[in-house]
Short mmCIF file of C-alpha atoms and ligand atoms in Angstrom, two decimals:
data_model
loop_
_atom_site.label_atom_id
_atom_site.label_comp_id
_atom_site.label_asym_id
_atom_site.label_seq_id
_atom_site.Cartn_x
_atom_site.Cartn_y
_atom_site.Cartn_z
CA UNK E 892 124.42 155.49 84.44
CA UNK E 893 125.99 152.34 83.04
CA UNK E 894 126.34 150.81 86.48
CA UNK E 895 122.83 151.63 87.45
CA UNK E 896 121.66 149.90 84.26
CA UNK E 897 123.72 146.83 85.13
CA UNK E 898 122.24 146.92 88.60
CA UNK E 899 118.75 147.11 87.21
CA UNK E 900 119.31 144.15 84.87
CA UNK E 901 120.77 142.07 87.68
CA UNK E 902 117.96 142.92 90.05
CA UNK E 903 115.44 142.13 87.32
CA UNK E 904 117.09 138.79 86.66
CA UNK E 905 116.89 137.97 90.36
CA UNK E 906 113.29 139.07 90.28
CA UNK E 907 112.59 136.81 87.30
CA UNK E 908 114.46 133.85 88.79
CA UNK E 909 112.29 133.93 91.89
CA UNK E 910 109.35 134.60 89.73
CA UNK E 911 106.06 132.75 89.93
CA UNK E 912 103.50 133.08 87.20
CA UNK E 913 101.01 134.79 89.48
CA UNK E 914 103.50 137.04 91.16
CA UNK E 915 103.74 139.92 88.72
CA UNK E 916 103.13 142.92 90.92
CA UNK E 917 99.35 143.20 91.25
CA UNK E 918 99.70 146.83 92.32
CA UNK E 919 101.14 147.73 88.94
CA UNK E 920 98.47 149.75 87.17
CA UNK E 921 99.96 150.02 83.69
CA UNK E 922 100.67 146.42 82.81
CA UNK E 923 102.19 145.15 79.58
CA UNK E 924 99.62 143.46 77.39
CA UNK E 925 100.11 140.43 75.21
CA UNK E 926 98.27 140.00 71.92
CA UNK E 927 96.84 137.40 71.70
CA UNK E 928 96.18 137.04 75.39
CA UNK E 929 96.93 133.33 75.32
CA UNK E 930 98.40 130.84 72.86
CA UNK E 931 97.59 127.26 71.99
CA UNK E 932 100.41 125.74 69.96
CA UNK E 933 101.12 122.28 68.68
CA UNK E 934 104.51 121.01 69.80
CA UNK E 935 107.10 121.83 67.14
CA UNK E 936 105.00 124.48 65.40
CA UNK E 937 105.98 128.15 64.94
CA UNK E 938 104.21 130.87 66.92
CA UNK E 939 104.38 134.51 67.82
CA UNK E 940 102.89 137.15 70.12
CA UNK E 941 103.35 140.84 70.59
CA UNK E 942 103.64 142.68 73.86
CA UNK E 943 102.58 146.28 74.23
CA UNK E 944 104.62 147.51 77.15
CA UNK E 945 102.38 150.28 78.48
CA UNK E 946 99.54 152.48 77.42
CA UNK E 947 100.77 155.79 78.82
CA UNK E 948 104.11 157.60 78.81
CA UNK E 949 105.65 155.18 81.21
CA UNK E 950 108.99 154.84 79.49
CA UNK E 951 112.08 156.93 79.80
CA UNK E 952 115.55 156.48 78.48
CA UNK E 953 116.49 154.36 81.47
CA UNK E 954 113.74 151.88 80.87
CA UNK E 955 114.67 148.33 80.19
CA UNK E 956 112.12 145.93 78.79
CA UNK E 957 111.97 142.51 77.19
CA UNK E 958 110.08 139.28 76.75
CA UNK E 959 111.64 136.59 78.89
CA UNK E 960 111.20 133.11 77.52
CA UNK E 961 113.30 129.93 77.22
CA UNK E 962 112.65 129.90 73.46
CA UNK E 963 112.11 132.50 70.75
CA UNK E 964 113.45 135.89 69.70
CA UNK E 965 112.31 139.32 70.78
CA UNK E 966 112.37 142.41 68.58
CA UNK E 967 111.56 145.88 69.92
CA UNK E 968 109.69 148.51 68.01
CA UNK E 969 108.89 151.52 70.12
CA UNK E 970 106.77 150.35 73.03
CA UNK E 971 105.98 147.03 71.34
CA UNK E 972 107.98 143.83 71.59
CA UNK E 973 107.40 141.12 69.01
CA UNK E 974 108.18 137.63 70.25
CA UNK E 975 108.59 134.88 67.65
CA UNK E 976 109.38 131.17 67.80
CA UNK E 977 110.29 129.06 64.77
CA UNK E 978 109.73 125.74 66.47
CA UNK E 979 108.10 125.50 69.85
CA UNK E 980 109.81 122.65 71.68
CA UNK E 981 109.18 123.51 75.32
CA UNK E 982 106.33 121.74 77.11
CA UNK E 983 105.90 124.13 79.95
CA UNK E 984 106.55 127.81 79.69
CA UNK E 985 105.09 131.20 80.47
CA UNK E 986 106.80 134.05 78.59
CA UNK E 987 107.00 137.19 80.67
CA UNK E 988 106.85 140.68 79.25
CA UNK E 989 108.31 143.25 81.63
CA UNK E 990 109.58 146.75 81.85
CA UNK E 991 111.30 148.69 84.53
CA UNK E 992 111.80 152.42 84.23
CA UNK E 993 114.28 154.80 85.73
CA UNK E 994 111.98 155.50 88.70
CA UNK E 995 112.22 151.87 89.76
CA UNK E 996 108.73 151.19 88.55
CA UNK E 997 108.54 147.51 87.57
CA UNK E 998 105.69 145.90 85.83
CA UNK E 999 105.13 142.58 84.04
CA UNK E 1000 102.59 140.19 82.53
CA UNK E 1001 102.71 136.55 81.63
CA UNK E 1002 101.45 134.86 78.50
CA UNK E 1003 99.62 131.58 78.90
CA UNK E 1004 100.94 129.07 76.37
CA UNK E 1005 99.35 125.66 76.00
CA UNK E 1006 101.58 123.24 74.12
CA UNK E 1007 99.70 120.23 72.86
CA UNK E 1008 100.49 116.92 71.29
CA UNK E 1009 97.70 114.79 69.76
CA UNK E 1010 97.95 111.13 70.84
CA UNK E 1011 100.25 108.85 68.88
CA UNK E 1012 97.90 105.94 69.34
CA UNK E 1013 94.59 105.10 71.03
CA UNK E 1014 93.65 101.51 71.75
CA UNK E 1015 90.81 99.70 73.48
CA UNK E 1016 90.73 96.37 75.28
CA UNK E 1017 88.98 94.44 78.01
CA UNK E 1018 90.78 94.31 81.31
CA UNK E 1019 91.71 90.72 82.20
CA UNK E 1020 89.19 89.21 79.81
CA UNK E 1021 89.22 87.50 76.46
CA UNK E 1022 86.51 85.61 74.60
CA UNK E 1023 82.73 85.85 74.94
CA UNK E 1024 81.11 87.75 77.77
CA UNK E 1025 78.11 86.59 79.75
CA UNK E 1026 74.97 88.69 79.94
CA UNK E 1027 74.58 90.48 83.28
CA UNK E 1028 78.21 90.11 84.35
CA UNK E 1029 80.46 93.12 84.76
CA UNK E 1030 83.49 93.74 82.60
CA UNK E 1031 85.95 96.61 82.36
CA UNK E 1032 86.81 98.34 79.12
CA UNK E 1033 90.09 100.17 79.00
CA UNK E 1034 91.10 102.92 76.62
CA UNK E 1035 94.82 103.58 76.45
CA UNK E 1036 96.01 106.89 75.04
CA UNK E 1037 99.69 107.10 74.18
CA UNK E 1038 101.88 110.15 74.20
CA UNK E 1039 99.35 112.93 74.65
CA UNK E 1040 99.76 116.42 76.11
CA UNK E 1041 98.41 118.15 78.06
CA UNK E 1042 96.47 115.33 79.67
CA UNK E 1043 94.39 117.95 81.50
CA UNK E 1044 92.67 118.81 78.20
CA UNK E 1045 92.11 115.22 77.18
CA UNK E 1046 88.54 113.96 76.98
CA UNK E 1047 88.06 110.25 76.41
CA UNK E 1048 84.69 108.87 75.34
CA UNK E 1049 83.68 105.23 75.09
CA UNK E 1050 81.22 104.23 72.40
CA UNK E 1051 79.14 101.26 71.36
CA UNK E 1052 78.36 101.85 67.69
CA UNK E 1053 77.38 105.52 67.62
CA UNK E 1054 76.15 105.59 71.24
CA UNK E 1055 78.37 107.34 73.78
CA UNK E 1056 78.67 105.22 76.91
CA UNK E 1057 80.73 107.37 79.25
CA UNK E 1058 83.45 109.94 79.69
CA UNK E 1059 85.79 108.95 82.47
CA UNK E 1060 87.90 111.80 83.83
CA UNK E 1061 91.64 111.86 84.20
CA UNK E 1062 92.88 112.72 87.66
CA UNK E 1063 96.20 113.85 86.28
CA UNK E 1064 96.04 117.59 85.61
CA UNK E 1065 99.50 118.86 86.38
CA UNK E 1066 101.68 117.04 83.86
CA UNK E 1067 102.31 119.20 80.81
CA UNK E 1068 104.60 116.75 79.06
CA UNK E 1069 103.22 113.85 76.97
CA UNK E 1070 102.00 110.93 79.01
CA UNK E 1071 100.43 107.53 78.49
CA UNK E 1072 97.10 107.42 80.25
CA UNK E 1073 94.50 104.69 80.64
CA UNK E 1074 90.83 105.27 81.20
CA UNK E 1075 88.37 102.59 82.16
CA UNK E 1076 84.66 102.05 82.06
CA UNK E 1077 82.64 99.24 83.60
CA UNK E 1078 80.01 97.66 81.43
CA UNK E 1079 77.36 95.04 82.12
CA UNK E 1080 76.51 93.65 78.71
CA UNK E 1081 73.03 92.62 77.70
CA UNK E 1082 71.65 90.67 74.75
CA UNK E 1083 71.59 93.88 72.69
CA UNK E 1084 75.35 94.25 73.04
CA UNK E 1085 75.96 90.98 71.21
CA UNK E 1086 77.81 91.81 68.01
CA UNK E 1087 78.20 95.43 69.11
CA UNK E 1088 81.27 97.44 68.17
CA UNK E 1089 83.06 99.02 71.10
CA UNK E 1090 85.63 101.76 70.58
CA UNK E 1091 86.97 104.87 72.25
CA UNK E 1092 87.88 108.34 71.17
CA UNK E 1093 90.52 110.68 72.57
CA UNK E 1094 89.90 114.37 71.99
CA UNK E 1095 91.98 117.33 73.06
CA UNK E 1096 89.63 120.12 74.07
CA UNK E 1097 91.81 123.19 73.80
CA UNK E 1098 89.23 125.94 74.07
CA UNK E 1099 88.50 128.89 71.80
CA UNK E 1100 92.20 129.62 71.21
CA UNK E 1101 92.83 126.07 70.05
CA UNK E 1102 92.47 124.71 66.54
CA UNK E 1103 88.99 124.96 65.02
CA UNK E 1104 88.76 121.20 64.76
CA UNK E 1105 89.98 119.74 68.04
CA UNK E 1106 92.50 116.92 67.53
CA UNK E 1107 90.70 113.55 67.70
CA UNK E 1108 92.18 110.08 67.57
CA UNK E 1109 90.00 106.97 67.69
CA UNK E 1110 90.75 103.40 68.58
CA UNK E 1111 90.01 100.34 66.50
CA UNK E 1112 86.71 98.50 67.05
CA UNK E 1113 86.35 95.47 69.22
CA UNK E 1114 83.35 93.29 68.48
CA UNK E 1115 81.61 91.97 71.57
CA UNK E 1116 80.23 88.48 71.78
CA UNK E 1117 77.63 88.21 74.51
CA UNK E 1118 76.26 84.85 75.60
CA UNK E 1119 72.67 85.05 76.79
CA UNK E 1120 69.88 82.75 77.83
CA UNK E 1121 67.29 81.77 75.21
CA UNK E 1122 64.36 84.15 74.89
CA UNK E 1123 61.10 83.00 73.33
CA UNK E 1124 59.88 85.00 70.39
CA UNK E 1125 56.18 84.54 71.08
CA UNK E 1126 54.11 83.38 73.99
CA UNK E 1127 50.91 81.82 72.71
CA UNK E 1128 50.61 78.72 74.78
CA UNK E 1129 46.87 77.97 74.76
CA UNK E 1130 45.95 76.59 71.38
CA UNK E 1131 42.64 75.36 70.10
CA UNK E 1132 42.64 73.41 66.87
CA UNK E 1133 39.89 71.65 64.92
CA UNK E 1134 40.14 67.96 64.38
CA UNK E 1135 41.65 67.08 61.01
CA UNK E 1136 43.55 70.36 60.69
CA UNK E 1137 47.30 70.63 60.88
CA UNK E 1138 48.94 72.04 63.96
CA UNK E 1139 52.24 73.85 64.40
CA UNK E 1140 53.59 74.53 67.85
CA UNK E 1141 56.31 77.13 67.47
CA UNK E 1142 58.73 77.72 70.29
CA UNK E 1143 61.37 79.60 68.29
CA UNK E 1144 63.79 81.40 70.58
CA UNK E 1145 66.87 83.57 70.24
CA UNK E 1146 69.95 82.87 72.29
CA UNK E 1147 73.71 82.84 72.09
CA UNK E 1148 75.05 80.24 71.59
CA UNK E 1149 72.17 79.02 69.37
CA UNK E 1150 69.74 77.10 71.55
CA UNK E 1151 68.73 73.44 71.37
CA UNK E 1152 65.05 72.42 71.49
CA UNK E 1153 63.58 69.46 73.32
CA UNK E 1154 59.90 68.57 73.22
CA UNK E 1155 58.28 66.43 75.87
CA UNK E 1156 54.73 65.21 75.95
CA UNK E 1157 52.77 62.32 77.43
CA UNK E 1158 50.95 61.95 74.17
CA UNK E 1159 53.68 61.14 71.71
CA UNK E 1160 57.42 61.50 71.49
CA UNK E 1161 58.71 64.05 69.03
CA UNK E 1162 62.06 64.87 67.56
CA UNK E 1163 63.85 68.09 68.30
CA UNK E 1164 63.43 71.37 66.41
CA UNK E 1165 61.82 74.68 67.17
CA UNK E 1166 58.49 73.80 65.54
CA UNK E 1167 56.42 70.74 66.32
CA UNK E 1168 54.08 69.84 63.46
CA UNK E 1169 51.10 67.47 63.48
CA UNK E 1170 49.69 67.10 59.96
CA UNK E 1171 46.21 66.02 60.90
CA UNK E 1172 45.05 66.49 64.44
CA UNK E 1173 42.88 63.90 66.12
CA UNK E 1174 41.16 64.14 69.47
CA UNK E 1175 44.00 62.06 70.96
CA UNK E 1176 46.44 64.91 70.36
CA UNK E 1177 44.73 67.03 72.98
CA UNK E 1178 46.99 67.71 75.96
CA UNK E 1179 50.17 69.37 77.16
CA UNK E 1180 53.34 69.74 75.13
CA UNK E 1181 56.43 71.16 76.76
CA UNK E 1182 59.21 72.74 74.78
CA UNK E 1183 62.48 73.25 76.55
CA UNK E 1184 65.00 75.59 74.96
CA UNK E 1185 68.50 75.63 76.31
CA UNK E 1186 72.04 76.76 75.73
CA UNK E 1187 75.06 76.92 78.02
CA UNK E 1188 73.71 80.07 79.70
CA UNK E 1189 70.29 78.77 80.68
CA UNK E 1190 67.05 77.04 79.87
CA UNK E 1191 63.57 78.34 79.25
CA UNK E 1192 60.50 76.15 78.93
CA UNK E 1193 57.06 76.75 77.49
CA UNK E 1194 54.08 74.46 77.81
CA UNK E 1195 51.48 74.42 75.07
CA UNK E 1196 48.00 73.44 76.11
CA UNK E 1197 46.36 72.00 73.00
CA UNK E 1198 42.62 71.66 72.89
CA UNK E 1199 41.07 69.76 69.98
CA UNK E 1200 37.59 70.82 68.80
CA UNK E 1201 35.36 68.33 67.04
CA UNK E 1202 34.91 69.67 63.54
CA UNK E 1203 31.44 71.25 63.01
CA UNK E 1204 31.84 70.89 59.25
CA UNK E 1205 32.09 67.10 59.69
CA UNK E 1206 29.09 67.19 61.99
CA UNK E 1207 27.03 69.15 59.47
CA UNK E 1208 28.02 66.84 56.59
CA UNK E 1209 27.18 63.90 58.82
CA UNK E 1210 23.75 65.36 59.65
CA UNK E 1211 23.07 66.13 55.97
CA UNK E 1212 24.15 62.60 55.02
CA UNK E 1213 21.95 61.11 57.74
CA UNK E 1214 19.00 63.23 56.60
CA UNK E 1215 19.60 62.18 52.96
CA UNK E 1216 19.74 58.54 53.99
CA UNK E 1217 16.53 58.99 56.00
CA UNK E 1218 14.82 60.61 52.99
CA UNK E 1219 15.89 57.80 50.65
CA UNK E 1220 14.76 55.20 53.18
CA UNK E 1221 11.38 56.87 53.67
CA UNK E 1222 10.89 57.17 49.89
CA UNK E 1223 11.59 53.46 49.48
CA UNK E 1224 9.31 52.67 52.38
CA UNK E 1225 6.72 54.92 50.78
CA UNK E 1226 6.93 53.06 47.46
CA UNK E 1227 6.81 49.73 49.18
CA UNK E 1228 3.77 50.85 51.10
CA UNK E 1229 2.16 52.21 47.88
CA UNK E 1230 2.90 48.92 46.04
CA UNK E 1231 1.52 46.87 48.89
CA UNK E 1232 -1.63 48.91 49.28
CA UNK E 1233 -2.31 48.73 45.49
CA UNK E 1234 -1.35 45.09 44.78
CA UNK E 1235 -5.08 44.39 44.07
CA UNK E 1236 -5.26 47.14 41.40
CA UNK E 1237 -4.33 47.19 37.67
CA UNK E 1238 -0.85 48.45 38.19
CA UNK E 1239 2.19 46.83 39.56
CA UNK E 1240 5.52 48.39 40.42
CA UNK E 1241 6.94 47.40 37.01
CA UNK E 1242 4.27 49.48 35.26
CA UNK E 1243 4.96 52.45 37.45
CA UNK E 1244 8.65 52.39 36.43
CA UNK E 1245 7.71 52.03 32.78
CA UNK E 1246 5.39 55.01 32.98
CA UNK E 1247 8.18 57.11 34.71
CA UNK E 1248 10.67 56.40 31.93
CA UNK E 1249 8.20 57.73 29.42
CA UNK E 1250 8.07 61.04 31.30
CA UNK E 1251 4.33 60.87 31.33
CA UNK E 1252 2.26 62.39 34.01
CA UNK E 1253 1.82 60.35 37.10
CA UNK E 1254 -1.12 58.09 36.28
CA UNK E 1255 -4.13 58.30 38.35
CA UNK E 1256 -4.54 55.40 40.68
CA UNK E 1257 -8.25 55.45 40.36
C1 NAG A 2552 100.44 146.26 96.88
O1 NAG A 2552 100.05 147.43 97.62
C2 NAG A 2552 99.68 147.15 98.94
C3 NAG A 2552 99.19 148.44 99.58
O2 NAG A 2552 99.44 149.51 98.81
C4 NAG A 2552 100.86 146.56 99.71
O3 NAG A 2552 100.46 146.25 101.03
C5 NAG A 2552 101.32 145.30 99.00
O4 NAG A 2552 102.46 144.78 99.63
C6 NAG A 2552 101.63 145.59 97.56
N1 NAG A 2552 101.92 144.36 96.90
C7 NAG A 2552 103.07 144.14 96.28
C8 NAG A 2552 103.24 142.78 95.66
O5 NAG A 2552 103.89 145.00 96.20
C1 NAG A 2553 117.68 160.79 78.63
O1 NAG A 2553 118.95 160.81 79.23
C2 NAG A 2553 119.66 161.97 78.98
C3 NAG A 2553 121.04 161.83 79.61
O2 NAG A 2553 121.66 160.68 79.16
C4 NAG A 2553 118.94 163.16 79.55
O3 NAG A 2553 119.66 164.33 79.22
C5 NAG A 2553 117.57 163.23 78.95
O4 NAG A 2553 116.83 164.26 79.55
C6 NAG A 2553 116.84 161.94 79.13
N1 NAG A 2553 115.60 162.00 78.42
C7 NAG A 2553 114.40 161.73 78.95
C8 NAG A 2553 113.23 161.78 78.07
O5 NAG A 2553 114.32 161.39 80.12
C1 NAG A 2554 107.32 149.58 64.03
O1 NAG A 2554 105.93 149.86 64.15
C2 NAG A 2554 105.45 150.79 63.25
C3 NAG A 2554 103.99 151.02 63.55
O2 NAG A 2554 103.59 150.39 64.69
C4 NAG A 2554 105.66 150.30 61.85
O3 NAG A 2554 105.19 151.23 60.91
C5 NAG A 2554 107.08 149.99 61.60
O4 NAG A 2554 107.27 149.42 60.33
C6 NAG A 2554 107.63 149.05 62.65
N1 NAG A 2554 109.05 148.86 62.45
C7 NAG A 2554 109.60 147.69 62.35
C8 NAG A 2554 111.09 147.66 62.21
O5 NAG A 2554 108.96 146.67 62.42
C1 NAG A 2555 96.31 131.90 82.33
O1 NAG A 2555 96.08 130.63 82.92
C2 NAG A 2555 95.59 130.71 84.24
C3 NAG A 2555 95.53 129.31 84.77
O2 NAG A 2555 95.15 128.43 83.79
C4 NAG A 2555 94.26 131.43 84.26
O3 NAG A 2555 93.79 131.54 85.58
C5 NAG A 2555 94.42 132.80 83.65
O4 NAG A 2555 93.19 133.46 83.61
C6 NAG A 2555 95.02 132.71 82.28
N1 NAG A 2555 95.29 134.04 81.78
C7 NAG A 2555 94.95 134.44 80.57
C8 NAG A 2555 95.33 135.83 80.20
O5 NAG A 2555 94.38 133.69 79.80
C1 NAG A 2556 94.31 91.55 86.08
O1 NAG A 2556 94.86 90.29 86.41
C2 NAG A 2556 96.13 90.38 87.05
C3 NAG A 2556 96.66 88.99 87.25
O2 NAG A 2556 95.63 88.06 87.34
C4 NAG A 2556 95.97 91.14 88.35
O3 NAG A 2556 97.22 91.28 88.96
C5 NAG A 2556 95.41 92.52 88.07
O4 NAG A 2556 95.16 93.21 89.27
C6 NAG A 2556 94.10 92.41 87.30
N1 NAG A 2556 93.69 93.75 86.94
C7 NAG A 2556 92.47 94.19 87.16
C8 NAG A 2556 92.17 95.59 86.75
O5 NAG A 2556 91.60 93.50 87.68
C1 NAG A 2557 83.85 100.68 63.77
O1 NAG A 2557 82.52 100.32 63.59
C2 NAG A 2557 81.66 101.37 63.14
C3 NAG A 2557 80.27 100.83 63.04
O2 NAG A 2557 79.82 100.44 64.27
C4 NAG A 2557 82.15 101.89 61.79
O3 NAG A 2557 81.34 102.98 61.41
C5 NAG A 2557 83.58 102.31 61.92
O4 NAG A 2557 84.06 102.70 60.67
C6 NAG A 2557 84.44 101.20 62.49
N1 NAG A 2557 85.77 101.71 62.73
C7 NAG A 2557 86.86 101.04 62.38
C8 NAG A 2557 88.16 101.69 62.71
O5 NAG A 2557 86.83 99.95 61.84
C1 NAG A 2558 104.09 105.14 76.49
O1 NAG A 2558 103.91 103.88 75.86
C2 NAG A 2558 104.83 103.63 74.81
C3 NAG A 2558 104.45 102.32 74.17
O2 NAG A 2558 104.06 101.38 75.11
C4 NAG A 2558 106.23 103.58 75.38
O3 NAG A 2558 107.14 103.34 74.32
C5 NAG A 2558 106.51 104.90 76.05
O4 NAG A 2558 107.76 104.86 76.66
C6 NAG A 2558 105.48 105.25 77.07
N1 NAG A 2558 105.67 106.60 77.53
C7 NAG A 2558 105.57 106.96 78.81
C8 NAG A 2558 105.77 108.39 79.11
O5 NAG A 2558 105.34 106.14 79.68
C1 NAG A 2559 45.95 79.44 79.25
O1 NAG A 2559 44.75 78.99 79.89
C2 NAG A 2559 44.86 78.92 81.29
C3 NAG A 2559 43.60 78.28 81.82
O2 NAG A 2559 42.56 78.45 80.93
C4 NAG A 2559 45.05 80.32 81.81
O3 NAG A 2559 45.14 80.30 83.23
C5 NAG A 2559 46.30 80.88 81.23
O4 NAG A 2559 46.49 82.21 81.65
C6 NAG A 2559 46.26 80.82 79.72
N1 NAG A 2559 47.55 81.23 79.22
C7 NAG A 2559 47.72 82.09 78.21
C8 NAG A 2559 49.10 82.43 77.82
O5 NAG A 2559 46.78 82.57 77.62
C1 NAG A 2560 57.99 80.54 64.44
O1 NAG A 2560 57.95 81.82 65.04
C2 NAG A 2560 58.98 82.70 64.60
C3 NAG A 2560 58.88 83.97 65.41
O2 NAG A 2560 57.59 84.37 65.64
C4 NAG A 2560 58.85 82.91 63.11
O3 NAG A 2560 59.90 83.76 62.67
C5 NAG A 2560 58.91 81.60 62.38
O4 NAG A 2560 58.71 81.80 61.00
C6 NAG A 2560 57.87 80.64 62.93
N1 NAG A 2560 58.04 79.36 62.28
C7 NAG A 2560 57.02 78.72 61.71
C8 NAG A 2560 57.36 77.45 61.07
O5 NAG A 2560 55.90 79.19 61.75
#
């Protein structure tokens, strides 16, 4: 009896030594069952599980049973074994619950235990690059996650502001111990990325058995400076202006670094600045004005075609003035003619004026 028990224990230990997680006898119909069926535990935390050895009367007084595990204590109570751990400090383990009865019937189950460690530190940087970036060129962002386990469950996301840019995958999915892992993402910055905040986030996705809030660690922000060619804000280049009015040619542009403006024209020479102002336009100002906006990334030019319209208001005033002058002239001519044709009569021009000042009715010439 005693010896057969010893034999059983020894054979079981041999069985367990050669044991692979998947190799519990699949033909065994009355398997031990763990509750919960799998565990997700933070490294160093306490945990427990219970194992119900069998559902039917599978045990006799020769049965041996236990939970085999490198850590923890087992306590039997009838057909149940309670396995408890005060501090889980093993990275890779699969507790086995087994029994073997006097008929040589052996049966076992394994408990899946995921031991995790949130990252100590997450940092972001550009690979082999410092200083401003140039629009349209490619750069590599790198997110380094330190001391995280298991890397298989790690999801790294790159962000610009609140926008997710990408989720590169780790190709390391066997290491259960904490590792340092770098993830990279290629970006081709545009004007909109100038001043943008880039950062990355490392999240351990541990499934439904994991903590309700998955562990998340984020990096600091890095602020991108993107150099880009000037871009004009508006594109009105054909301008018609009335003579005498003021004219503003506006070639404001955005660019990084801030652009310089150069105006060229056959008509006059002008100083620099984004807006060219002529206070009072004359017909000589008609013509082409070219504004050239440049920074170290590039140059953009815009040509304004200015057409000067002769002012109709001036023309109308001129016509009215000419008509008034004509009227005055014809009145004078009329009076002169009247005076001349009546020089033989009783009245002379002097009398006519005298009569007018008295507001009397126009005297009859007869
Ligand atoms: C399970 O049973 C089948 C047939 O009954 C047998 O061929 C196989 O070897 C058994 N597997 C184990 C692991 O005992
Ligand atoms: C347990 O073992 C004793 C002998 O040690 C035997 O008499 C008894 O029948 C066994 N009980 C069962 C339930 O097998
Ligand atoms: C064993 O389990 C029974 C019920 O499952 C319970 O009432 C009893 O208190 C347990 N004994 C110990 C020592 O835990
Ligand atoms: C244990 O883990 C393995 C591999 O990850 C999986 O195939 C299996 O279904 C898991 N078992 C349980 C009971 O969760
Ligand atoms: C970064 O630069 C170093 C030295 O110039 C080079 O050895 C390394 O391969 C570069 N790394 C990448 C990712 O381009
Ligand atoms: C990074 O920038 C975002 C805004 O883009 C801000 O909400 C966040 O608090 C910043 N994070 C850190 C660590 O400074
Ligand atoms: C991870 O990086 C930290 C800091 O650089 C270093 O101290 C540690 O040894 C690294 N760990 C591994 C597993 O490479
Ligand atoms: C300016 O006028 C020219 C000729 O009249 C025309 O071909 C061109 O499309 C116009 N440009 C704009 C921006 O309106
Ligand atoms: C020139 O145009 C820009 C953009 O349309 C505008 O913000 C700016 O006020 C304008 N400047 C003048 C002097 O009109």
